[in-house]
PDB file of N, CA and C in Angstrom:
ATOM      1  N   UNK A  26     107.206 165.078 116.544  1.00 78.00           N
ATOM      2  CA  UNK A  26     108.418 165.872 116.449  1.00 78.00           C
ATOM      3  C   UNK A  26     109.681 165.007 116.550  1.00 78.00           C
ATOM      4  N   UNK A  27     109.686 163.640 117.411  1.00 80.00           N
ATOM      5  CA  UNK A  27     110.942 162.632 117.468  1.00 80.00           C
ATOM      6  C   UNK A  27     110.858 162.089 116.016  1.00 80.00           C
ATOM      7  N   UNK A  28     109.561 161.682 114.989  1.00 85.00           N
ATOM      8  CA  UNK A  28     109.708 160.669 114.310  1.00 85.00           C
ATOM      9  C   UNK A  28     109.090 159.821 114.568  1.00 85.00           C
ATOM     10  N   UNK A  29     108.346 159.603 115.532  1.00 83.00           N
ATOM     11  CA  UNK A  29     108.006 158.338 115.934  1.00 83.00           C
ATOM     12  C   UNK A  29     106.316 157.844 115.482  1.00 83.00           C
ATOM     13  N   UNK A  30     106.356 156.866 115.229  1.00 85.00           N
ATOM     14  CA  UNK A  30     104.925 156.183 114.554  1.00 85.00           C
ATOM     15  C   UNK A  30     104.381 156.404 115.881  1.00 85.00           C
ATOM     16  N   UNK A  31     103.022 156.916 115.899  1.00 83.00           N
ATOM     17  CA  UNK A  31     101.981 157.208 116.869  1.00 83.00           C
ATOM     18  C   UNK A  31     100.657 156.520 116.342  1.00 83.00           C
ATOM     19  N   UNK A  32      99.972 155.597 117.512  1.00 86.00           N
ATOM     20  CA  UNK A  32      99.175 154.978 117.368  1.00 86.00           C
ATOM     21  C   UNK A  32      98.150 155.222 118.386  1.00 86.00           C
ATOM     22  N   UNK A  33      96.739 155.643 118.152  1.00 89.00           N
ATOM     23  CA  UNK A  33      95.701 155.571 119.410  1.00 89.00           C
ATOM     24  C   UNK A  33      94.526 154.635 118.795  1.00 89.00           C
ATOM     25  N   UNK A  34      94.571 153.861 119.551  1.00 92.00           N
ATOM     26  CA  UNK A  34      93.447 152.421 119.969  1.00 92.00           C
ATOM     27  C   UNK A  34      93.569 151.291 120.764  1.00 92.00           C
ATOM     28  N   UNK A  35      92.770 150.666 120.682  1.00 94.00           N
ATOM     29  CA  UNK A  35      92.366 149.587 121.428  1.00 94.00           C
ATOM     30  C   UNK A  35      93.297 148.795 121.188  1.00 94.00           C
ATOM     31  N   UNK A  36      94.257 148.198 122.401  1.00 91.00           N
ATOM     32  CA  UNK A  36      95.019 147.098 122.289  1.00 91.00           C
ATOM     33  C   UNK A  36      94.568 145.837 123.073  1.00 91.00           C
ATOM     34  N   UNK A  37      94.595 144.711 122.099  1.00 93.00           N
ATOM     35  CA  UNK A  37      94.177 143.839 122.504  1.00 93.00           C
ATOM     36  C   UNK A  37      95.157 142.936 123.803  1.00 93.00           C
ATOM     37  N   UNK A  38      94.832 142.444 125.161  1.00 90.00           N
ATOM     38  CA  UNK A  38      95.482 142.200 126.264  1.00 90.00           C
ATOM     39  C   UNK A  38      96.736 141.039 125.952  1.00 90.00           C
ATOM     40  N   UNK A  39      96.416 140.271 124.286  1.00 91.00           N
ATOM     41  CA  UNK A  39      96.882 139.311 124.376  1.00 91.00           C
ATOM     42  C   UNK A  39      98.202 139.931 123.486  1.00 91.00           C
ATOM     43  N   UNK A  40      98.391 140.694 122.883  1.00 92.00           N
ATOM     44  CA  UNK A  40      99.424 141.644 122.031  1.00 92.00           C
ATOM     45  C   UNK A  40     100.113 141.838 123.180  1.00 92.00           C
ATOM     46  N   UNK A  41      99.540 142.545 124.441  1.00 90.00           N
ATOM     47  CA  UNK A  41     100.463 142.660 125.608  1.00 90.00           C
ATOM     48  C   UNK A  41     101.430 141.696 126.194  1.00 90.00           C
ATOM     49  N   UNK A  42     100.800 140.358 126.348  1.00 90.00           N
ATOM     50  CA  UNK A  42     101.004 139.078 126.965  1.00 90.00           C
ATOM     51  C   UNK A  42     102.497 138.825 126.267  1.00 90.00           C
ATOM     52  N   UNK A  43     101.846 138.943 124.633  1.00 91.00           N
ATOM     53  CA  UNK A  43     102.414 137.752 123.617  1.00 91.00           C
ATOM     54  C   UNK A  43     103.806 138.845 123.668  1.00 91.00           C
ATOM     55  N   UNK A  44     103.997 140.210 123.792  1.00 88.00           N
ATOM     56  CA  UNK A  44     105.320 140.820 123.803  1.00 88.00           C
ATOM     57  C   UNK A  44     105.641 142.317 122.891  1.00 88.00           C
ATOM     58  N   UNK A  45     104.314 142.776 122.733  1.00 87.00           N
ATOM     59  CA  UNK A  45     103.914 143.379 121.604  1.00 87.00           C
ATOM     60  C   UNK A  45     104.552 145.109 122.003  1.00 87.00           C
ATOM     61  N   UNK A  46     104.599 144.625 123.282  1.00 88.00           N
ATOM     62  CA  UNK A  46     105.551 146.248 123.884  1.00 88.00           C
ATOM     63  C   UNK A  46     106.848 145.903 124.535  1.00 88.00           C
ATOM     64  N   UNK A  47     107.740 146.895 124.206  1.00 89.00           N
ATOM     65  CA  UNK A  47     109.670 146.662 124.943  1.00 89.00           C
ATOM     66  C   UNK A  47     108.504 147.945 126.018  1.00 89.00           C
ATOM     67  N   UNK A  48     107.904 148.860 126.184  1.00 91.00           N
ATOM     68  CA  UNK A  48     107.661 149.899 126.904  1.00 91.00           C
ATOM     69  C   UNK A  48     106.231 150.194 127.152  1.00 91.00           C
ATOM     70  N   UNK A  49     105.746 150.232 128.411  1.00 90.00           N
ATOM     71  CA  UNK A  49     104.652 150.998 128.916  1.00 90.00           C
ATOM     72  C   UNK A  49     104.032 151.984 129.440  1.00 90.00           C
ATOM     73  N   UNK A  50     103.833 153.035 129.568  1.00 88.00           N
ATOM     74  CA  UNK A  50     103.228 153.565 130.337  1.00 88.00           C
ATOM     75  C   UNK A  50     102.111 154.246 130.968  1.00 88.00           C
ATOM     76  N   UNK A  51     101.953 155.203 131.805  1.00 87.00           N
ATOM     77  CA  UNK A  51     100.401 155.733 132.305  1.00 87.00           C
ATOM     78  C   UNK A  51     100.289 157.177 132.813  1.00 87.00           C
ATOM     79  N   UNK A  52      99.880 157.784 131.665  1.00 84.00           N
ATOM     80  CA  UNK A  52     100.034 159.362 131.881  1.00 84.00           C
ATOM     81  C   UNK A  52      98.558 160.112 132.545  1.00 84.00           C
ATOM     82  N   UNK A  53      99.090 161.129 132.795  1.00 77.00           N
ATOM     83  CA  UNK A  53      97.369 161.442 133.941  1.00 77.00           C
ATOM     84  C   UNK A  53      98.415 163.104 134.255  1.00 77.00           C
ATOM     85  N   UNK A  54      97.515 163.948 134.597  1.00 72.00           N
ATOM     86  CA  UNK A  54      98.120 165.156 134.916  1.00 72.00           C
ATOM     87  C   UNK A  54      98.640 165.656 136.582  1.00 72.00           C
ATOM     88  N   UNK A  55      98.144 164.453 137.297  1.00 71.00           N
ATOM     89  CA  UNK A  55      99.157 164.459 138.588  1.00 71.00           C
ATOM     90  C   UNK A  55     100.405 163.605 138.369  1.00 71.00           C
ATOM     91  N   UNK A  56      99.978 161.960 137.764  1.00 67.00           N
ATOM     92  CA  UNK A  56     101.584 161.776 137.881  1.00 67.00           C
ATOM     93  C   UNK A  56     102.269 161.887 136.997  1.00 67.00           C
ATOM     94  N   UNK A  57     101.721 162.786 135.616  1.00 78.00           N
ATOM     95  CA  UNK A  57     102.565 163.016 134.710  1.00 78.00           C
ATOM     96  C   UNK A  57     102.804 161.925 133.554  1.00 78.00           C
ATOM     97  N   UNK A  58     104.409 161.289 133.839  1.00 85.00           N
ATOM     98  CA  UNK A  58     103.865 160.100 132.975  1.00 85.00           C
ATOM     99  C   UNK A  58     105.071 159.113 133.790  1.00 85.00           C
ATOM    100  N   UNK A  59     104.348 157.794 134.444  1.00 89.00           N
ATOM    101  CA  UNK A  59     105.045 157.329 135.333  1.00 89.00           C
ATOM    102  C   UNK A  59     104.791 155.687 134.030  1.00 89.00           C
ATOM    103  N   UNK A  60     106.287 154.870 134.124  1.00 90.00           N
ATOM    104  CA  UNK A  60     106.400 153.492 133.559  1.00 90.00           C
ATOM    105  C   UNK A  60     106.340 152.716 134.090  1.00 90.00           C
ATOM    106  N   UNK A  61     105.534 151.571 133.281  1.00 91.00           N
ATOM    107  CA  UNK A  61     104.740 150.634 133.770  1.00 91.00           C
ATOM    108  C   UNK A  61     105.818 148.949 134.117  1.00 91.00           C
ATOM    109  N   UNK A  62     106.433 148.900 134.968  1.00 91.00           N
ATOM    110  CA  UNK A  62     107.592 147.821 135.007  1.00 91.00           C
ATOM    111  C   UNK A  62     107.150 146.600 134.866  1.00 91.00           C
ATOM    112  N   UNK A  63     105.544 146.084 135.287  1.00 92.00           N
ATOM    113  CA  UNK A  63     104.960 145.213 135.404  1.00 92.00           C
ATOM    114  C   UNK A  63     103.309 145.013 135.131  1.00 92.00           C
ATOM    115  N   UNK A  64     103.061 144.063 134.823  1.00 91.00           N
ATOM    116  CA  UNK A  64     101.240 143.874 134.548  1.00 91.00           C
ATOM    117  C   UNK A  64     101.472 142.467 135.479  1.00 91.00           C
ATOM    118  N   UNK A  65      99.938 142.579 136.909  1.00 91.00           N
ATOM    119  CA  UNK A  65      99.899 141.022 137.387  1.00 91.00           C
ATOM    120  C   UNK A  65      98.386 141.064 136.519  1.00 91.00           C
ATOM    121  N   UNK A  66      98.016 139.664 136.495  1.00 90.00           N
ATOM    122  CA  UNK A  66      96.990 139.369 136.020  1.00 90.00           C
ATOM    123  C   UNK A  66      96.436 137.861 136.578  1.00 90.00           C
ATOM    124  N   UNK A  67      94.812 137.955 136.080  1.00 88.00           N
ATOM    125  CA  UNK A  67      94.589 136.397 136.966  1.00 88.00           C
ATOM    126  C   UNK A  67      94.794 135.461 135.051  1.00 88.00           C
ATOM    127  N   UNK A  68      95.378 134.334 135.100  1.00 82.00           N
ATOM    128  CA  UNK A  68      95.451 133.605 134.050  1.00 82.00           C
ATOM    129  C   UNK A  68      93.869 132.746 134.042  1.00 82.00           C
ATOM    130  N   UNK A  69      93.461 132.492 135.612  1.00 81.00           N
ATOM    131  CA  UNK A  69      92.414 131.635 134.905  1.00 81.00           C
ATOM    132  C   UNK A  69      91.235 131.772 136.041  1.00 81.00           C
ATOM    133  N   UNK A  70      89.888 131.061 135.951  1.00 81.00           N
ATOM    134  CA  UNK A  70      88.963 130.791 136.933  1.00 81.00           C
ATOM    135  C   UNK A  70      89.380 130.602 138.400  1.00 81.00           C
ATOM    136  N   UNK A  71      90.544 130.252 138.718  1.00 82.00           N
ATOM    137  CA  UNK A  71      90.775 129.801 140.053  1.00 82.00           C
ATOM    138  C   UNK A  71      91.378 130.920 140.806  1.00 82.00           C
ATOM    139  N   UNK A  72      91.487 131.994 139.817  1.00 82.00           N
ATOM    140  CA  UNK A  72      92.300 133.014 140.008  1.00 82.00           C
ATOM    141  C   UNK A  72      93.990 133.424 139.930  1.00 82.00           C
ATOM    142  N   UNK A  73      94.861 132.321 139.803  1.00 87.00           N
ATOM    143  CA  UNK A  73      96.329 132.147 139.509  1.00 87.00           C
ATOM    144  C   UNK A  73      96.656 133.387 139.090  1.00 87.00           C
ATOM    145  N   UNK A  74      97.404 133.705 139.719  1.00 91.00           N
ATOM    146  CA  UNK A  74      98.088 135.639 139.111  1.00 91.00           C
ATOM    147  C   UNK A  74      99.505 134.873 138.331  1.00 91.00           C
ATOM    148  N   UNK A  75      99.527 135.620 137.776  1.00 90.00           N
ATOM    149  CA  UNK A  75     100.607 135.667 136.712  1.00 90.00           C
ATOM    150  C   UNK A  75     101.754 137.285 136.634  1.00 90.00           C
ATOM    151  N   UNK A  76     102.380 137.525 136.213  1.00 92.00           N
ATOM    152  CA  UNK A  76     103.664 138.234 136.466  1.00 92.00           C
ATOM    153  C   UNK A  76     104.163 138.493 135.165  1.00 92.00           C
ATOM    154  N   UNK A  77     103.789 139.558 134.528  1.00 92.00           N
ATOM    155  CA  UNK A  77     104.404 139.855 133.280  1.00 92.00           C
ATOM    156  C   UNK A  77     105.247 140.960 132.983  1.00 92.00           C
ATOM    157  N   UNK A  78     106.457 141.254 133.047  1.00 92.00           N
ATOM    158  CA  UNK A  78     107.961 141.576 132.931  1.00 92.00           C
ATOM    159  C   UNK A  78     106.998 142.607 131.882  1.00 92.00           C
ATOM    160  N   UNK A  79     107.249 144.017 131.290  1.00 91.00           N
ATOM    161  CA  UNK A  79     107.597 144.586 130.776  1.00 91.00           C
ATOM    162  C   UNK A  79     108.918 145.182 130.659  1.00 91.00           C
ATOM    163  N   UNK A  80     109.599 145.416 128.877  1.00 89.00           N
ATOM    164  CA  UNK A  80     111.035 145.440 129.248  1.00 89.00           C
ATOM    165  C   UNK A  80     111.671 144.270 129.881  1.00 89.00           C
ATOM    166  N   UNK A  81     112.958 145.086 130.923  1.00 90.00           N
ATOM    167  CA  UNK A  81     113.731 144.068 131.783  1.00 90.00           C
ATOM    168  C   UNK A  81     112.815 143.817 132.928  1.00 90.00           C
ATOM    169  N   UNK A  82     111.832 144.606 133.312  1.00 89.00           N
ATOM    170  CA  UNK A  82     111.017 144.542 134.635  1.00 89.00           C
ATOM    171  C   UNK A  82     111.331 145.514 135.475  1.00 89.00           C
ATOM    172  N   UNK A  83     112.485 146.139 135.592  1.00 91.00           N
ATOM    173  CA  UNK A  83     113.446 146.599 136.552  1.00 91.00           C
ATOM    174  C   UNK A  83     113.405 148.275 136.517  1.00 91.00           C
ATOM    175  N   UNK A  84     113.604 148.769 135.165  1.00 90.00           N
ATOM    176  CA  UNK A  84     114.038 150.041 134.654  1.00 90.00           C
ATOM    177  C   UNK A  84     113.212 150.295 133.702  1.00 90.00           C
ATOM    178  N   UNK A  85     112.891 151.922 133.580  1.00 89.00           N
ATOM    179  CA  UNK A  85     112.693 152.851 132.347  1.00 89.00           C
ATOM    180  C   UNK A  85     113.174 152.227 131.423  1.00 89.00           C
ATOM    181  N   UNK A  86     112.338 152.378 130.121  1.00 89.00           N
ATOM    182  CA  UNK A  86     113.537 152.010 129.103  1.00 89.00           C
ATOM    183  C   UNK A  86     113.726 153.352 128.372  1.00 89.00           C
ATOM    184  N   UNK A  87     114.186 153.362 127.022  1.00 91.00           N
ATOM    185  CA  UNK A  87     115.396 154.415 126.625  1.00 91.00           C
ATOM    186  C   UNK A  87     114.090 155.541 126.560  1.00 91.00           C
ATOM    187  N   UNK A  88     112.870 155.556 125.717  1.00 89.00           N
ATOM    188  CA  UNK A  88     111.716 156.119 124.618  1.00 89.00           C
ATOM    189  C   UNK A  88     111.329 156.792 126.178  1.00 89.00           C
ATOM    190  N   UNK A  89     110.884 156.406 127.166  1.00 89.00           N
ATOM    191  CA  UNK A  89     110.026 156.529 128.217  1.00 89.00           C
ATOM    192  C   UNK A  89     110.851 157.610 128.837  1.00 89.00           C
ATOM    193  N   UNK A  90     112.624 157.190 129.316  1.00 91.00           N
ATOM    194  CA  UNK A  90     113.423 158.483 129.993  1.00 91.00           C
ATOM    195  C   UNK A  90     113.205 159.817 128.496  1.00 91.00           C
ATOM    196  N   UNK A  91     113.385 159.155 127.486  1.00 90.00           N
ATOM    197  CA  UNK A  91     113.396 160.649 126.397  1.00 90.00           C
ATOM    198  C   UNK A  91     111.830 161.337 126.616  1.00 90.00           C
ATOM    199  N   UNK A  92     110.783 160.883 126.704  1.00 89.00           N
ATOM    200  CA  UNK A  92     110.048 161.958 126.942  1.00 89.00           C
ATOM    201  C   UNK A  92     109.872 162.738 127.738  1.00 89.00           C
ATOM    202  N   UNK A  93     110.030 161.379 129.486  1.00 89.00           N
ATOM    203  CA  UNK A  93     110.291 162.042 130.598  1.00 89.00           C
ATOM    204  C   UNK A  93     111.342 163.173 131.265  1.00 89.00           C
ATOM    205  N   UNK A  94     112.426 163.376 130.396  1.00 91.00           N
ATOM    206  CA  UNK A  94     113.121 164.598 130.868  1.00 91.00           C
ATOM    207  C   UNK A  94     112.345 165.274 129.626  1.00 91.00           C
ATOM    208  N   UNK A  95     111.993 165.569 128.794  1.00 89.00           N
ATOM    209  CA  UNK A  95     111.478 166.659 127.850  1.00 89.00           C
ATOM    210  C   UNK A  95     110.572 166.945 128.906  1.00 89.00           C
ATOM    211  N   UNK A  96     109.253 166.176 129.144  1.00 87.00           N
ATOM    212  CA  UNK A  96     108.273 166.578 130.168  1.00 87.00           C
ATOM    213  C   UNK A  96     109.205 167.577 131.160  1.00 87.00           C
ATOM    214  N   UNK A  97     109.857 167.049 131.913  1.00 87.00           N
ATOM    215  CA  UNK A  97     109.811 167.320 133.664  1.00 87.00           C
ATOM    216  C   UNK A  97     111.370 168.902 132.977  1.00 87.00           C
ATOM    217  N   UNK A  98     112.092 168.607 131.981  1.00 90.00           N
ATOM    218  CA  UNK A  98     112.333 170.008 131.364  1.00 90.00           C
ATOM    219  C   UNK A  98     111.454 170.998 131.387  1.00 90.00           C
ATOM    220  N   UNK A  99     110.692 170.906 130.386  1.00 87.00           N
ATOM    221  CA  UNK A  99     109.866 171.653 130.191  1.00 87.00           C
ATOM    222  C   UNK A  99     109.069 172.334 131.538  1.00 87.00           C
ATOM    223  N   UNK A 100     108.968 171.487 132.339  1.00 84.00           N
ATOM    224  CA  UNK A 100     107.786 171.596 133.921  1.00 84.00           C
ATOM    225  C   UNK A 100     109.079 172.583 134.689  1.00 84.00           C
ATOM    226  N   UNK A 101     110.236 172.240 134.457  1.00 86.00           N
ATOM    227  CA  UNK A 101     110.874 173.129 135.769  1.00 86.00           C
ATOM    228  C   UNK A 101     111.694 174.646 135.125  1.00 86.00           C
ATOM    229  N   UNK A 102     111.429 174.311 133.773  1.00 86.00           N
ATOM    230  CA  UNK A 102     111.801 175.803 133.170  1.00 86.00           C
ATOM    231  C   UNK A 102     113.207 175.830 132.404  1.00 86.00           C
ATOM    232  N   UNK A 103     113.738 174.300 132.694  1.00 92.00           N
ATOM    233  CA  UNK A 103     115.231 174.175 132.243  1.00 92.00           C
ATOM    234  C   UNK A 103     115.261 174.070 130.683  1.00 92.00           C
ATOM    235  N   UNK A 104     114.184 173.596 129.829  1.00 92.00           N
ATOM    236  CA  UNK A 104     113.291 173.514 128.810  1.00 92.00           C
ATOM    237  C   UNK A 104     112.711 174.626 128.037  1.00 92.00           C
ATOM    238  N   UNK A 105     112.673 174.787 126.906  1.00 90.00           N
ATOM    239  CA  UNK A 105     111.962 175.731 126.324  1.00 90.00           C
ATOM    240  C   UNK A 105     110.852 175.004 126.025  1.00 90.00           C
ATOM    241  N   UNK A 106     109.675 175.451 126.066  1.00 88.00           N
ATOM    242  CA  UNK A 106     108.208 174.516 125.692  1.00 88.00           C
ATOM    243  C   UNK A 106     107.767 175.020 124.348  1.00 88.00           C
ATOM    244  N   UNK A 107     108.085 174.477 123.151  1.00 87.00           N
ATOM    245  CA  UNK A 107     107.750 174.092 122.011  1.00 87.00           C
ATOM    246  C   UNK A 107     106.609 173.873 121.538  1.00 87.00           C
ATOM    247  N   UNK A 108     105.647 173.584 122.760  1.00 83.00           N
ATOM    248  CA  UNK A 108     104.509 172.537 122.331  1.00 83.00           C
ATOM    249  C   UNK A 108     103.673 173.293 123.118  1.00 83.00           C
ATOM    250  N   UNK A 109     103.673 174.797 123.958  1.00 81.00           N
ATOM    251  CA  UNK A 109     102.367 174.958 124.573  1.00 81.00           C
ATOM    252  C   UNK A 109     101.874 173.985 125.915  1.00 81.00           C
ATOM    253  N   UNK A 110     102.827 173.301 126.680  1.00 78.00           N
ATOM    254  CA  UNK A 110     101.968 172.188 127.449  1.00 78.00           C
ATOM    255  C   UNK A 110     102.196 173.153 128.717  1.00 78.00           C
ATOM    256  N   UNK A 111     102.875 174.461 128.925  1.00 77.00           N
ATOM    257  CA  UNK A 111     102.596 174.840 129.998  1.00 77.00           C
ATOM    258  C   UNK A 111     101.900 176.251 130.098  1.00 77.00           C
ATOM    259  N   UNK A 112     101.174 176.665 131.099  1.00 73.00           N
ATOM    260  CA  UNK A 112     100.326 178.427 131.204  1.00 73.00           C
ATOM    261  C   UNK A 112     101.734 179.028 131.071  1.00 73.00           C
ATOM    262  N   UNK A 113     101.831 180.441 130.656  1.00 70.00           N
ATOM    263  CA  UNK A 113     102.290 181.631 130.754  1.00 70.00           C
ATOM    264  C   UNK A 113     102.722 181.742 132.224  1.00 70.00           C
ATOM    265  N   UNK A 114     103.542 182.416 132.472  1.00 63.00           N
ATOM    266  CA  UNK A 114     104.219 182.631 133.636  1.00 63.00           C
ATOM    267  C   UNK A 114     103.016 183.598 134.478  1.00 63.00           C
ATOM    268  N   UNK A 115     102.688 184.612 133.285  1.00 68.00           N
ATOM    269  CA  UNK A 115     101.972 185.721 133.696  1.00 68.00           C
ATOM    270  C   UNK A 115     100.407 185.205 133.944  1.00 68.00           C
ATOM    271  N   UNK A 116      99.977 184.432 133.491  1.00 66.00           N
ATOM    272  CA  UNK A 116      98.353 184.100 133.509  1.00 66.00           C
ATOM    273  C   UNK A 116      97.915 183.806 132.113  1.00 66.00           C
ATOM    274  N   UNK A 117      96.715 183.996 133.084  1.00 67.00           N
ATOM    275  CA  UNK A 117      95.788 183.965 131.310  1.00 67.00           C
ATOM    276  C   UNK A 117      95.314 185.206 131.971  1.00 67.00           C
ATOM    277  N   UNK A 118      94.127 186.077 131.307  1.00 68.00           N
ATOM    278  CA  UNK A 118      93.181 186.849 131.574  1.00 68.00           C
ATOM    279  C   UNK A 118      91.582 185.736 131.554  1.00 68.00           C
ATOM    280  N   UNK A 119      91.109 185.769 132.149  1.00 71.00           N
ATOM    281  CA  UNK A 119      89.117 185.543 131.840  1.00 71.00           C
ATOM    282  C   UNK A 119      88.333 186.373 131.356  1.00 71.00           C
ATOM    283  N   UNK A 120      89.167 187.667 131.485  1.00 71.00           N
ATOM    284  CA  UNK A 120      88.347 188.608 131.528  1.00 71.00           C
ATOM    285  C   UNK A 120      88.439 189.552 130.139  1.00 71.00           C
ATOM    286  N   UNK A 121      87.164 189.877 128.890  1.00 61.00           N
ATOM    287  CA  UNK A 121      87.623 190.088 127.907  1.00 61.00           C
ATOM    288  C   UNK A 121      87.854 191.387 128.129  1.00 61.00           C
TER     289      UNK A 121
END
């Protein structure tokens, strides 16, 4: 509905590394959809962690706040839901 090229698969860790995202994140139905500021990782056998900046490191970036107020709109009612992502005020029925 933004326009935006949508992609689902397997990304390879080194696309991550090499810079392949300005934005991350990790959606789940408790925390919704929370951004990812950072990836640590071990670089090698000895274990050496490494520190990889997504974005500035610091902040949301622009794509991540635009969905996140549509989401948390939509969740508190300030939103009209377009898309079905929330129950009816009234219920459902189970019962035919």
């Amino acid at each position: 509905s933004k326009g935006w090229i949508v992609e689902r698969r397997i990304v390879p860790f080194a696309e991550v590394i090499n810079g392949g995202f300005s934005e991350v994140a990790a959606c789940g139905t408790a925390a919704a959809i929370t951004p990812i500021k950072s990836i640590t990782y071990h670089t090698d056998p000895q274990q050496t962690l490494t520190k990889l900046s997504i974005g500035n490191g610091e902040t949301p970036g622009a794509i991540f706040l635009e969905i996140l107020n549509e989401l948390t709109g939509v969740q508190c009612g300030d939103m009209k839901d377009t898309r079905g992502w929330v129950w009816p005020a009234e219920g459902i029925s189970l019962i035919d």
